[in-house]
Amino acid sequence: LAAMPETKRVEREIGEVLRLGSPAGTAKTKMPIATPIKATRFAPAPTEEMPLRRTPSAMFAAEEAILPAQAPGARASGKLRGMFVHRLLEVLPARVPSERAAIARALANLPIYCVLLPEFEALLREINGILDDAEFSPLFGSDSRAEVPLAGVLRQDDGRKLIVSGQIDRLLVTPDAIFIVDYKTNREVPNPVPRAYVAQMAAYRRLLIDIFPNRRTEAALLFTAVPRLVRLSESQLNAIDITRSAQVA
């Protein structure tokens, strides 16, 4: 470095140091100063109203209010029981009958479900009664799927978008039709079927019609404790104004 012509020796407190200068014949140039951008050159970005986001099972709060009231403890217990029944109906259909009890027992011993152990035998009989019934067997065959996530966008009357996402308990797909099933663990089948239940299935059906426009789309509720499959008619489903109910919620 000391031999380079542009190098200078400079004394500093720490001793003599070498300082590199500009190469010979190179003129120093000043960096250009950026011109400030005037804010008036840009128009404000257009604002767009955020779309509503709903899940089919929770988007109809106003309708849900008409369902029979439950004590807080009973509601919590019923919710946990429903979760366990859903889990069994997700896992056990793919297993041979001889394996069901052991798998169900293993699930019941998990910390989240262990409080249901006193009800275990009754719940297992309930599930076996469904899986062994020929009426329900098509729902749990090889063409069906459990806990199927579903999401889509619906357009409201005022043009706003409604983003809907949820999970279908059981989905049966055939070359001609789509069949949606939602499990309900009520001890009894309500009569008439609450509008909140119909509205939930109407939302699923609306999304699936957009995905499979050339297939018939049907919906039903499986009341597991009875058990009973309640098919919802096309007129019932079409009578629900999905986007209006979602906006109210």
CSV table of N, CA and C in Angstrom, one decimal, residues 35-183:
chain,number,residue,atom,x,y,z
A,35,THR,N,-34.1,14.7,-5.4
A,35,THR,CA,-35.2,15.7,-5.3
A,35,THR,C,-36.4,15.2,-4.6
A,36,PRO,N,-36.8,15.9,-3.5
A,36,PRO,CA,-38.0,15.4,-2.8
A,36,PRO,C,-39.2,15.2,-3.7
A,37,ILE,N,-39.9,14.1,-3.4
A,37,ILE,CA,-41.1,13.9,-4.2
A,37,ILE,C,-42.3,14.6,-3.5
A,38,LYS,N,-43.0,15.4,-4.3
A,38,LYS,CA,-44.1,16.2,-3.7
A,38,LYS,C,-45.3,15.2,-3.6
A,39,ALA,N,-45.9,15.3,-2.4
A,39,ALA,CA,-47.1,14.4,-2.1
A,39,ALA,C,-48.2,14.7,-3.1
A,40,THR,N,-48.3,15.9,-3.6
A,40,THR,CA,-49.4,16.2,-4.5
A,40,THR,C,-49.3,15.5,-5.8
A,41,ARG,N,-48.2,14.8,-6.1
A,41,ARG,CA,-48.1,14.1,-7.4
A,41,ARG,C,-48.9,12.8,-7.4
A,42,PHE,N,-49.3,12.4,-6.2
A,42,PHE,CA,-50.0,11.1,-6.1
A,42,PHE,C,-51.4,11.3,-5.5
A,43,ALA,N,-52.4,10.6,-6.1
A,43,ALA,CA,-53.7,10.6,-5.6
A,43,ALA,C,-53.9,9.6,-4.5
A,44,PRO,N,-54.7,9.8,-3.5
A,44,PRO,CA,-54.9,8.8,-2.5
A,44,PRO,C,-55.3,7.4,-3.0
A,45,ALA,N,-54.8,6.4,-2.4
A,45,ALA,CA,-55.2,5.0,-2.9
A,45,ALA,C,-56.7,4.8,-2.7
A,46,PRO,N,-57.3,4.2,-3.6
A,46,PRO,CA,-58.8,3.9,-3.4
A,46,PRO,C,-59.0,3.0,-2.3
A,47,THR,N,-60.0,3.3,-1.5
A,47,THR,CA,-60.3,2.4,-0.3
A,47,THR,C,-61.4,1.4,-0.8
A,48,GLU,N,-61.2,0.2,-0.2
A,48,GLU,CA,-62.2,-0.9,-0.5
A,48,GLU,C,-62.7,-1.5,0.8
A,49,GLU,N,-64.0,-1.6,0.9
A,49,GLU,CA,-64.5,-2.1,2.1
A,49,GLU,C,-64.1,-3.6,2.3
A,50,MET,N,-63.7,-3.9,3.5
A,50,MET,CA,-63.2,-5.3,3.7
A,50,MET,C,-64.4,-6.3,3.7
A,51,PRO,N,-64.2,-7.4,3.0
A,51,PRO,CA,-65.3,-8.4,3.0
A,51,PRO,C,-65.6,-9.0,4.3
A,52,LEU,N,-66.8,-9.5,4.5
A,52,LEU,CA,-67.2,-10.2,5.7
A,52,LEU,C,-66.5,-11.6,5.7
A,53,ARG,N,-66.2,-12.1,6.8
A,53,ARG,CA,-65.6,-13.5,6.9
A,53,ARG,C,-66.5,-14.2,7.9
A,54,ARG,N,-67.0,-15.4,7.5
A,54,ARG,CA,-67.8,-16.2,8.4
A,54,ARG,C,-67.6,-17.7,8.2
A,55,THR,N,-67.9,-18.4,9.2
A,55,THR,CA,-67.9,-19.9,9.1
A,55,THR,C,-69.4,-20.3,9.1
A,56,PRO,N,-69.7,-21.3,8.3
A,56,PRO,CA,-71.2,-21.7,8.3
A,56,PRO,C,-71.8,-22.0,9.6
A,57,SER,N,-71.0,-22.6,10.5
A,57,SER,CA,-71.5,-23.0,11.8
A,57,SER,C,-71.7,-21.9,12.8
A,58,ALA,N,-71.1,-20.7,12.5
A,58,ALA,CA,-71.1,-19.6,13.4
A,58,ALA,C,-71.7,-18.3,12.8
A,59,MET,N,-72.0,-18.4,11.5
A,59,MET,CA,-72.4,-17.1,10.8
A,59,MET,C,-73.8,-16.7,11.1
A,60,PHE,N,-74.6,-17.6,11.7
A,60,PHE,CA,-76.0,-17.3,11.9
A,60,PHE,C,-76.4,-17.2,13.3
A,61,ALA,N,-75.7,-16.2,14.0
A,61,ALA,CA,-75.9,-16.1,15.4
A,61,ALA,C,-77.3,-15.7,15.8
A,62,ALA,N,-78.0,-14.9,14.9
A,62,ALA,CA,-79.3,-14.5,15.2
A,62,ALA,C,-80.3,-15.7,15.2
A,63,GLU,N,-80.0,-16.6,14.2
A,63,GLU,CA,-80.9,-17.8,14.2
A,63,GLU,C,-80.6,-18.8,15.3
A,64,GLU,N,-79.3,-18.8,15.8
A,64,GLU,CA,-78.9,-19.7,16.8
A,64,GLU,C,-79.6,-19.4,18.1
A,65,ALA,N,-80.0,-18.1,18.3
A,65,ALA,CA,-80.6,-17.7,19.5
A,65,ALA,C,-82.0,-18.4,19.8
A,66,ILE,N,-82.6,-18.9,18.8
A,66,ILE,CA,-83.9,-19.6,19.0
A,66,ILE,C,-83.8,-21.0,19.4
A,67,LEU,N,-82.5,-21.6,19.5
A,67,LEU,CA,-82.4,-22.9,19.9
A,67,LEU,C,-82.6,-23.0,21.4
A,68,PRO,N,-83.0,-24.2,21.9
A,68,PRO,CA,-83.3,-24.3,23.3
A,68,PRO,C,-82.0,-24.0,24.2
A,69,ALA,N,-82.3,-23.2,25.2
A,69,ALA,CA,-81.2,-22.8,26.1
A,69,ALA,C,-80.7,-23.9,27.0
A,70,GLN,N,-79.4,-23.9,27.3
A,70,GLN,CA,-78.8,-24.9,28.2
A,70,GLN,C,-78.1,-24.3,29.3
A,71,ALA,N,-78.0,-24.9,30.4
A,71,ALA,CA,-77.1,-24.5,31.5
A,71,ALA,C,-75.7,-24.5,31.1
A,72,PRO,N,-74.8,-23.6,31.6
A,72,PRO,CA,-73.4,-23.5,31.2
A,72,PRO,C,-72.7,-24.9,31.3
A,73,GLY,N,-72.9,-25.6,32.4
A,73,GLY,CA,-72.2,-26.9,32.6
A,73,GLY,C,-72.7,-27.9,31.6
A,74,ALA,N,-74.0,-27.9,31.3
A,74,ALA,CA,-74.5,-28.9,30.3
A,74,ALA,C,-74.1,-28.5,28.9
A,75,ARG,N,-73.9,-27.2,28.6
A,75,ARG,CA,-73.5,-26.8,27.3
A,75,ARG,C,-72.0,-27.2,27.1
A,76,ALA,N,-71.2,-27.1,28.1
A,76,ALA,CA,-69.8,-27.5,28.0
A,76,ALA,C,-69.6,-29.0,27.8
A,77,SER,N,-70.4,-29.7,28.6
A,77,SER,CA,-70.4,-31.2,28.5
A,77,SER,C,-70.9,-31.7,27.2
A,78,GLY,N,-71.9,-31.0,26.7
A,78,GLY,CA,-72.5,-31.4,25.4
A,78,GLY,C,-71.5,-31.1,24.3
A,79,LYS,N,-70.8,-30.0,24.4
A,79,LYS,CA,-69.8,-29.6,23.4
A,79,LYS,C,-68.7,-30.7,23.3
A,80,LEU,N,-68.2,-31.1,24.5
A,80,LEU,CA,-67.1,-32.0,24.5
A,80,LEU,C,-67.6,-33.4,24.0
A,81,ARG,N,-68.8,-33.8,24.4
A,81,ARG,CA,-69.3,-35.0,23.9
A,81,ARG,C,-69.4,-35.0,22.3
A,82,GLY,N,-69.9,-33.8,21.8
A,82,GLY,CA,-70.0,-33.7,20.4
A,82,GLY,C,-68.6,-33.8,19.7
A,83,MET,N,-67.6,-33.2,20.3
A,83,MET,CA,-66.3,-33.3,19.7
A,83,MET,C,-65.8,-34.7,19.7
A,84,PHE,N,-66.1,-35.5,20.7
A,84,PHE,CA,-65.7,-36.9,20.8
A,84,PHE,C,-66.4,-37.7,19.7
A,85,VAL,N,-67.7,-37.5,19.6
A,85,VAL,CA,-68.5,-38.3,18.6
A,85,VAL,C,-68.0,-37.9,17.2
A,86,HIS,N,-67.7,-36.7,16.9
A,86,HIS,CA,-67.1,-36.3,15.6
A,86,HIS,C,-65.8,-37.0,15.4
A,87,ARG,N,-65.0,-37.1,16.4
A,87,ARG,CA,-63.7,-37.7,16.2
A,87,ARG,C,-63.8,-39.2,15.9
A,88,LEU,N,-64.7,-39.8,16.6
A,88,LEU,CA,-64.9,-41.3,16.4
A,88,LEU,C,-65.5,-41.5,15.0
A,89,LEU,N,-66.4,-40.7,14.6
A,89,LEU,CA,-67.0,-40.9,13.2
A,89,LEU,C,-66.0,-40.5,12.1
A,90,GLU,N,-64.9,-39.8,12.5
A,90,GLU,CA,-63.9,-39.5,11.5
A,90,GLU,C,-62.9,-40.7,11.4
A,91,VAL,N,-62.6,-41.3,12.5
A,91,VAL,CA,-61.5,-42.3,12.6
A,91,VAL,C,-62.1,-43.7,12.3
A,92,LEU,N,-63.2,-44.1,12.9
A,92,LEU,CA,-63.6,-45.5,13.0
A,92,LEU,C,-64.1,-46.1,11.7
A,93,PRO,N,-64.8,-45.3,10.8
A,93,PRO,CA,-65.3,-45.9,9.6
A,93,PRO,C,-64.3,-46.6,8.7
A,94,ALA,N,-63.0,-46.2,8.8
A,94,ALA,CA,-62.0,-46.8,8.0
A,94,ALA,C,-61.4,-48.0,8.6
A,95,ARG,N,-61.8,-48.4,9.8
A,95,ARG,CA,-61.3,-49.5,10.5
A,95,ARG,C,-62.3,-50.7,10.5
A,96,VAL,N,-61.7,-51.9,10.6
A,96,VAL,CA,-62.6,-53.1,10.7
A,96,VAL,C,-63.3,-53.1,12.0
A,97,PRO,N,-64.5,-53.6,12.1
A,97,PRO,CA,-65.3,-53.6,13.4
A,97,PRO,C,-64.5,-54.1,14.6
A,98,SER,N,-63.7,-55.1,14.4
A,98,SER,CA,-62.9,-55.7,15.6
A,98,SER,C,-61.9,-54.7,16.2
A,99,GLU,N,-61.6,-53.7,15.4
A,99,GLU,CA,-60.6,-52.7,15.9
A,99,GLU,C,-61.2,-51.5,16.6
A,100,ARG,N,-62.5,-51.3,16.4
A,100,ARG,CA,-63.1,-50.1,16.8
A,100,ARG,C,-63.0,-49.8,18.3
A,101,ALA,N,-63.3,-50.8,19.1
A,101,ALA,CA,-63.3,-50.6,20.6
A,101,ALA,C,-61.9,-50.1,21.1
A,102,ALA,N,-60.8,-50.8,20.7
A,102,ALA,CA,-59.5,-50.4,21.1
A,102,ALA,C,-59.1,-49.0,20.7
A,103,ILE,N,-59.5,-48.6,19.5
A,103,ILE,CA,-59.1,-47.3,19.0
A,103,ILE,C,-59.9,-46.2,19.7
A,104,ALA,N,-61.2,-46.5,19.9
A,104,ALA,CA,-62.1,-45.6,20.7
A,104,ALA,C,-61.6,-45.4,22.1
A,105,ARG,N,-61.2,-46.5,22.7
A,105,ARG,CA,-60.7,-46.5,24.1
A,105,ARG,C,-59.5,-45.6,24.2
A,106,ALA,N,-58.6,-45.8,23.2
A,106,ALA,CA,-57.4,-45.0,23.2
A,106,ALA,C,-57.7,-43.5,23.1
A,107,LEU,N,-58.6,-43.1,22.3
A,107,LEU,CA,-59.0,-41.7,22.2
A,107,LEU,C,-59.7,-41.2,23.5
A,108,ALA,N,-60.5,-42.1,24.1
A,108,ALA,CA,-61.2,-41.7,25.3
A,108,ALA,C,-60.2,-41.4,26.5
A,109,ASN,N,-59.1,-42.1,26.4
A,109,ASN,CA,-58.1,-41.9,27.5
A,109,ASN,C,-57.2,-40.7,27.3
A,110,LEU,N,-57.4,-40.0,26.2
A,110,LEU,CA,-56.7,-38.7,26.0
A,110,LEU,C,-57.1,-37.7,27.1
A,111,PRO,N,-56.3,-36.8,27.5
A,111,PRO,CA,-56.7,-35.9,28.6
A,111,PRO,C,-57.9,-35.1,28.2
A,112,ILE,N,-58.0,-34.7,26.9
A,112,ILE,CA,-59.1,-33.8,26.6
A,112,ILE,C,-60.5,-34.6,26.7
A,113,TYR,N,-60.5,-35.9,26.5
A,113,TYR,CA,-61.8,-36.6,26.5
A,113,TYR,C,-62.0,-37.5,27.8
A,114,CYS,N,-61.0,-37.6,28.7
A,114,CYS,CA,-61.1,-38.6,29.8
A,114,CYS,C,-62.3,-38.4,30.7
A,115,VAL,N,-62.8,-37.2,30.8
A,115,VAL,CA,-64.0,-36.9,31.6
A,115,VAL,C,-65.2,-37.6,31.1
A,116,LEU,N,-65.1,-38.1,29.8
A,116,LEU,CA,-66.2,-38.8,29.2
A,116,LEU,C,-66.2,-40.3,29.4
A,117,LEU,N,-65.1,-40.8,30.1
A,117,LEU,CA,-65.0,-42.2,30.3
A,117,LEU,C,-66.2,-42.9,30.9
A,118,PRO,N,-66.9,-42.3,31.9
A,118,PRO,CA,-68.1,-43.0,32.4
A,118,PRO,C,-69.2,-43.2,31.3
A,119,GLU,N,-69.2,-42.4,30.2
A,119,GLU,CA,-70.1,-42.5,29.1
A,119,GLU,C,-69.6,-43.4,28.0
A,120,PHE,N,-68.3,-43.9,28.1
A,120,PHE,CA,-67.7,-44.5,27.0
A,120,PHE,C,-68.4,-45.6,26.3
A,121,GLU,N,-68.9,-46.5,27.1
A,121,GLU,CA,-69.6,-47.7,26.5
A,121,GLU,C,-70.8,-47.3,25.8
A,122,ALA,N,-71.6,-46.3,26.3
A,122,ALA,CA,-72.8,-45.9,25.7
A,122,ALA,C,-72.5,-45.2,24.4
A,123,LEU,N,-71.4,-44.4,24.4
A,123,LEU,CA,-71.0,-43.6,23.2
A,123,LEU,C,-70.5,-44.6,22.1
A,124,LEU,N,-69.8,-45.6,22.5
A,124,LEU,CA,-69.3,-46.6,21.5
A,124,LEU,C,-70.5,-47.4,20.9
A,125,ARG,N,-71.5,-47.7,21.7
A,125,ARG,CA,-72.7,-48.4,21.2
A,125,ARG,C,-73.4,-47.5,20.2
A,126,GLU,N,-73.4,-46.2,20.5
A,126,GLU,CA,-74.0,-45.2,19.6
A,126,GLU,C,-73.3,-45.2,18.2
A,127,ILE,N,-72.0,-45.2,18.3
A,127,ILE,CA,-71.2,-45.1,17.0
A,127,ILE,C,-71.3,-46.4,16.2
A,128,ASN,N,-71.3,-47.5,16.9
A,128,ASN,CA,-71.4,-48.8,16.3
A,128,ASN,C,-72.8,-49.0,15.6
A,129,GLY,N,-73.8,-48.5,16.3
A,129,GLY,CA,-75.1,-48.5,15.8
A,129,GLY,C,-75.3,-47.8,14.5
A,130,ILE,N,-74.5,-46.7,14.3
A,130,ILE,CA,-74.5,-45.9,13.1
A,130,ILE,C,-73.7,-46.7,12.0
A,131,LEU,N,-72.5,-47.1,12.3
A,131,LEU,CA,-71.7,-47.7,11.3
A,131,LEU,C,-72.2,-49.1,10.9
A,132,ASP,N,-72.9,-49.8,11.7
A,132,ASP,CA,-73.4,-51.1,11.3
A,132,ASP,C,-74.8,-51.0,10.7
A,133,ASP,N,-75.4,-49.9,10.6
A,133,ASP,CA,-76.7,-49.7,10.0
A,133,ASP,C,-76.6,-49.5,8.5
A,134,ALA,N,-77.3,-50.4,7.7
A,134,ALA,CA,-77.2,-50.3,6.2
A,134,ALA,C,-77.7,-49.0,5.7
A,135,GLU,N,-78.6,-48.3,6.4
A,135,GLU,CA,-79.1,-47.0,5.9
A,135,GLU,C,-78.0,-46.0,5.8
A,136,PHE,N,-77.0,-46.1,6.7
A,136,PHE,CA,-76.0,-45.1,6.8
A,136,PHE,C,-74.7,-45.5,6.1
A,137,SER,N,-74.6,-46.7,5.7
A,137,SER,CA,-73.3,-47.3,5.1
A,137,SER,C,-72.8,-46.5,3.9
A,138,PRO,N,-73.7,-46.0,3.0
A,138,PRO,CA,-73.1,-45.2,1.9
A,138,PRO,C,-72.4,-44.0,2.3
A,139,LEU,N,-72.8,-43.4,3.4
A,139,LEU,CA,-72.1,-42.2,3.9
A,139,LEU,C,-70.7,-42.4,4.3
A,140,PHE,N,-70.3,-43.7,4.7
A,140,PHE,CA,-69.0,-44.0,5.2
A,140,PHE,C,-68.2,-44.9,4.3
A,141,GLY,N,-68.6,-45.0,3.0
A,141,GLY,CA,-67.9,-45.8,2.0
A,141,GLY,C,-66.7,-45.2,1.5
A,142,SER,N,-66.1,-45.8,0.5
A,142,SER,CA,-64.8,-45.4,-0.1
A,142,SER,C,-64.9,-44.1,-0.8
A,143,ASP,N,-66.2,-43.7,-1.3
A,143,ASP,CA,-66.4,-42.5,-2.0
A,143,ASP,C,-66.6,-41.3,-1.1
A,144,SER,N,-66.6,-41.5,0.2
A,144,SER,CA,-66.8,-40.4,1.1
A,144,SER,C,-65.5,-39.9,1.8
A,145,ARG,N,-65.6,-38.7,2.4
A,145,ARG,CA,-64.5,-38.2,3.1
A,145,ARG,C,-64.9,-37.5,4.4
A,146,ALA,N,-64.1,-37.6,5.4
A,146,ALA,CA,-64.4,-37.0,6.7
A,146,ALA,C,-63.7,-35.6,6.9
A,147,GLU,N,-64.4,-34.8,7.6
A,147,GLU,CA,-63.9,-33.5,8.0
A,147,GLU,C,-63.2,-32.8,6.8
A,148,VAL,N,-64.0,-32.4,5.8
A,148,VAL,CA,-63.4,-31.8,4.6
A,148,VAL,C,-63.5,-30.3,4.7
A,149,PRO,N,-62.3,-29.7,4.6
A,149,PRO,CA,-62.3,-28.2,4.7
A,149,PRO,C,-62.9,-27.6,3.4
A,150,LEU,N,-63.6,-26.5,3.5
A,150,LEU,CA,-64.3,-25.9,2.4
A,150,LEU,C,-64.3,-24.4,2.6
A,151,ALA,N,-63.9,-23.7,1.5
A,151,ALA,CA,-63.8,-22.2,1.6
A,151,ALA,C,-64.2,-21.6,0.2
A,152,GLY,N,-64.8,-20.5,0.2
A,152,GLY,CA,-65.2,-19.8,-1.0
A,152,GLY,C,-65.7,-18.4,-0.8
A,153,VAL,N,-66.0,-17.8,-1.8
A,153,VAL,CA,-66.5,-16.4,-1.8
A,153,VAL,C,-67.9,-16.3,-2.4
A,154,LEU,N,-68.8,-15.7,-1.6
A,154,LEU,CA,-70.2,-15.5,-2.1
A,154,LEU,C,-70.3,-14.0,-2.3
A,155,ARG,N,-71.2,-13.6,-3.2
A,155,ARG,CA,-71.4,-12.2,-3.5
A,155,ARG,C,-72.8,-11.8,-2.9
A,156,GLN,N,-72.8,-10.7,-2.1
A,156,GLN,CA,-74.0,-10.2,-1.5
A,156,GLN,C,-74.8,-9.3,-2.5
A,157,ASP,N,-76.0,-9.0,-2.1
A,157,ASP,CA,-76.9,-8.2,-3.0
A,157,ASP,C,-76.3,-6.8,-3.2
A,158,ASP,N,-75.6,-6.3,-2.2
A,158,ASP,CA,-75.0,-5.0,-2.4
A,158,ASP,C,-73.6,-5.0,-3.1
A,159,GLY,N,-73.2,-6.2,-3.5
A,159,GLY,CA,-71.9,-6.3,-4.2
A,159,GLY,C,-70.8,-6.7,-3.3
A,160,ARG,N,-70.9,-6.6,-2.0
A,160,ARG,CA,-69.8,-6.9,-1.1
A,160,ARG,C,-69.6,-8.4,-1.2
A,161,LYS,N,-68.3,-8.8,-0.9
A,161,LYS,CA,-67.9,-10.2,-0.9
A,161,LYS,C,-68.1,-10.7,0.5
A,162,LEU,N,-68.5,-12.0,0.6
A,162,LEU,CA,-68.7,-12.7,1.8
A,162,LEU,C,-67.8,-13.9,1.7
A,163,ILE,N,-66.7,-14.0,2.5
A,163,ILE,CA,-65.7,-15.1,2.5
A,163,ILE,C,-66.2,-16.1,3.6
A,164,VAL,N,-66.5,-17.3,3.1
A,164,VAL,CA,-67.0,-18.4,3.9
A,164,VAL,C,-66.0,-19.5,4.0
A,165,SER,N,-65.7,-20.0,5.2
A,165,SER,CA,-64.8,-21.1,5.3
A,165,SER,C,-65.4,-22.0,6.4
A,166,GLY,N,-65.3,-23.3,6.3
A,166,GLY,CA,-65.8,-24.2,7.3
A,166,GLY,C,-65.2,-25.6,7.0
A,167,GLN,N,-65.9,-26.6,7.7
A,167,GLN,CA,-65.4,-28.0,7.6
A,167,GLN,C,-66.7,-28.9,7.6
A,168,ILE,N,-66.8,-29.7,6.5
A,168,ILE,CA,-67.9,-30.5,6.4
A,168,ILE,C,-67.6,-31.8,7.1
A,169,ASP,N,-68.6,-32.3,7.9
A,169,ASP,CA,-68.4,-33.5,8.7
A,169,ASP,C,-68.2,-34.7,7.8
A,170,ARG,N,-69.1,-34.9,6.9
A,170,ARG,CA,-68.9,-36.0,5.9
A,170,ARG,C,-69.4,-35.5,4.5
A,171,LEU,N,-68.6,-35.9,3.6
A,171,LEU,CA,-68.9,-35.5,2.2
A,171,LEU,C,-68.8,-36.7,1.3
A,172,LEU,N,-69.9,-37.0,0.6
A,172,LEU,CA,-70.0,-38.1,-0.3
A,172,LEU,C,-70.1,-37.5,-1.7
A,173,VAL,N,-69.1,-38.0,-2.6
A,173,VAL,CA,-69.1,-37.5,-4.0
A,173,VAL,C,-69.3,-38.7,-4.9
A,174,THR,N,-70.3,-38.6,-5.8
A,174,THR,CA,-70.5,-39.6,-6.8
A,174,THR,C,-70.5,-38.9,-8.1
A,175,PRO,N,-70.5,-39.6,-9.2
A,175,PRO,CA,-70.5,-39.0,-10.6
A,175,PRO,C,-71.7,-38.1,-10.8
A,176,ASP,N,-72.8,-38.3,-10.1
A,176,ASP,CA,-74.0,-37.5,-10.4
A,176,ASP,C,-74.4,-36.6,-9.3
A,177,ALA,N,-73.9,-36.8,-8.1
A,177,ALA,CA,-74.4,-36.0,-7.0
A,177,ALA,C,-73.3,-35.8,-5.9
A,178,ILE,N,-73.6,-34.7,-5.1
A,178,ILE,CA,-72.8,-34.4,-4.0
A,178,ILE,C,-73.7,-34.5,-2.7
A,179,PHE,N,-73.2,-35.1,-1.7
A,179,PHE,CA,-74.1,-35.3,-0.5
A,179,PHE,C,-73.3,-34.8,0.7
A,180,ILE,N,-73.9,-33.8,1.4
A,180,ILE,CA,-73.3,-33.2,2.5
A,180,ILE,C,-74.0,-33.6,3.8
A,181,VAL,N,-73.2,-34.1,4.8
A,181,VAL,CA,-73.8,-34.5,6.1
A,181,VAL,C,-73.1,-33.8,7.2
A,182,ASP,N,-74.0,-33.3,8.1
A,182,ASP,CA,-73.4,-32.6,9.3
A,182,ASP,C,-74.0,-33.4,10.5
A,183,TYR,N,-73.1,-33.7,11.5
A,183,TYR,CA,-73.5,-34.4,12.6
A,183,TYR,C,-74.1,-33.5,13.7
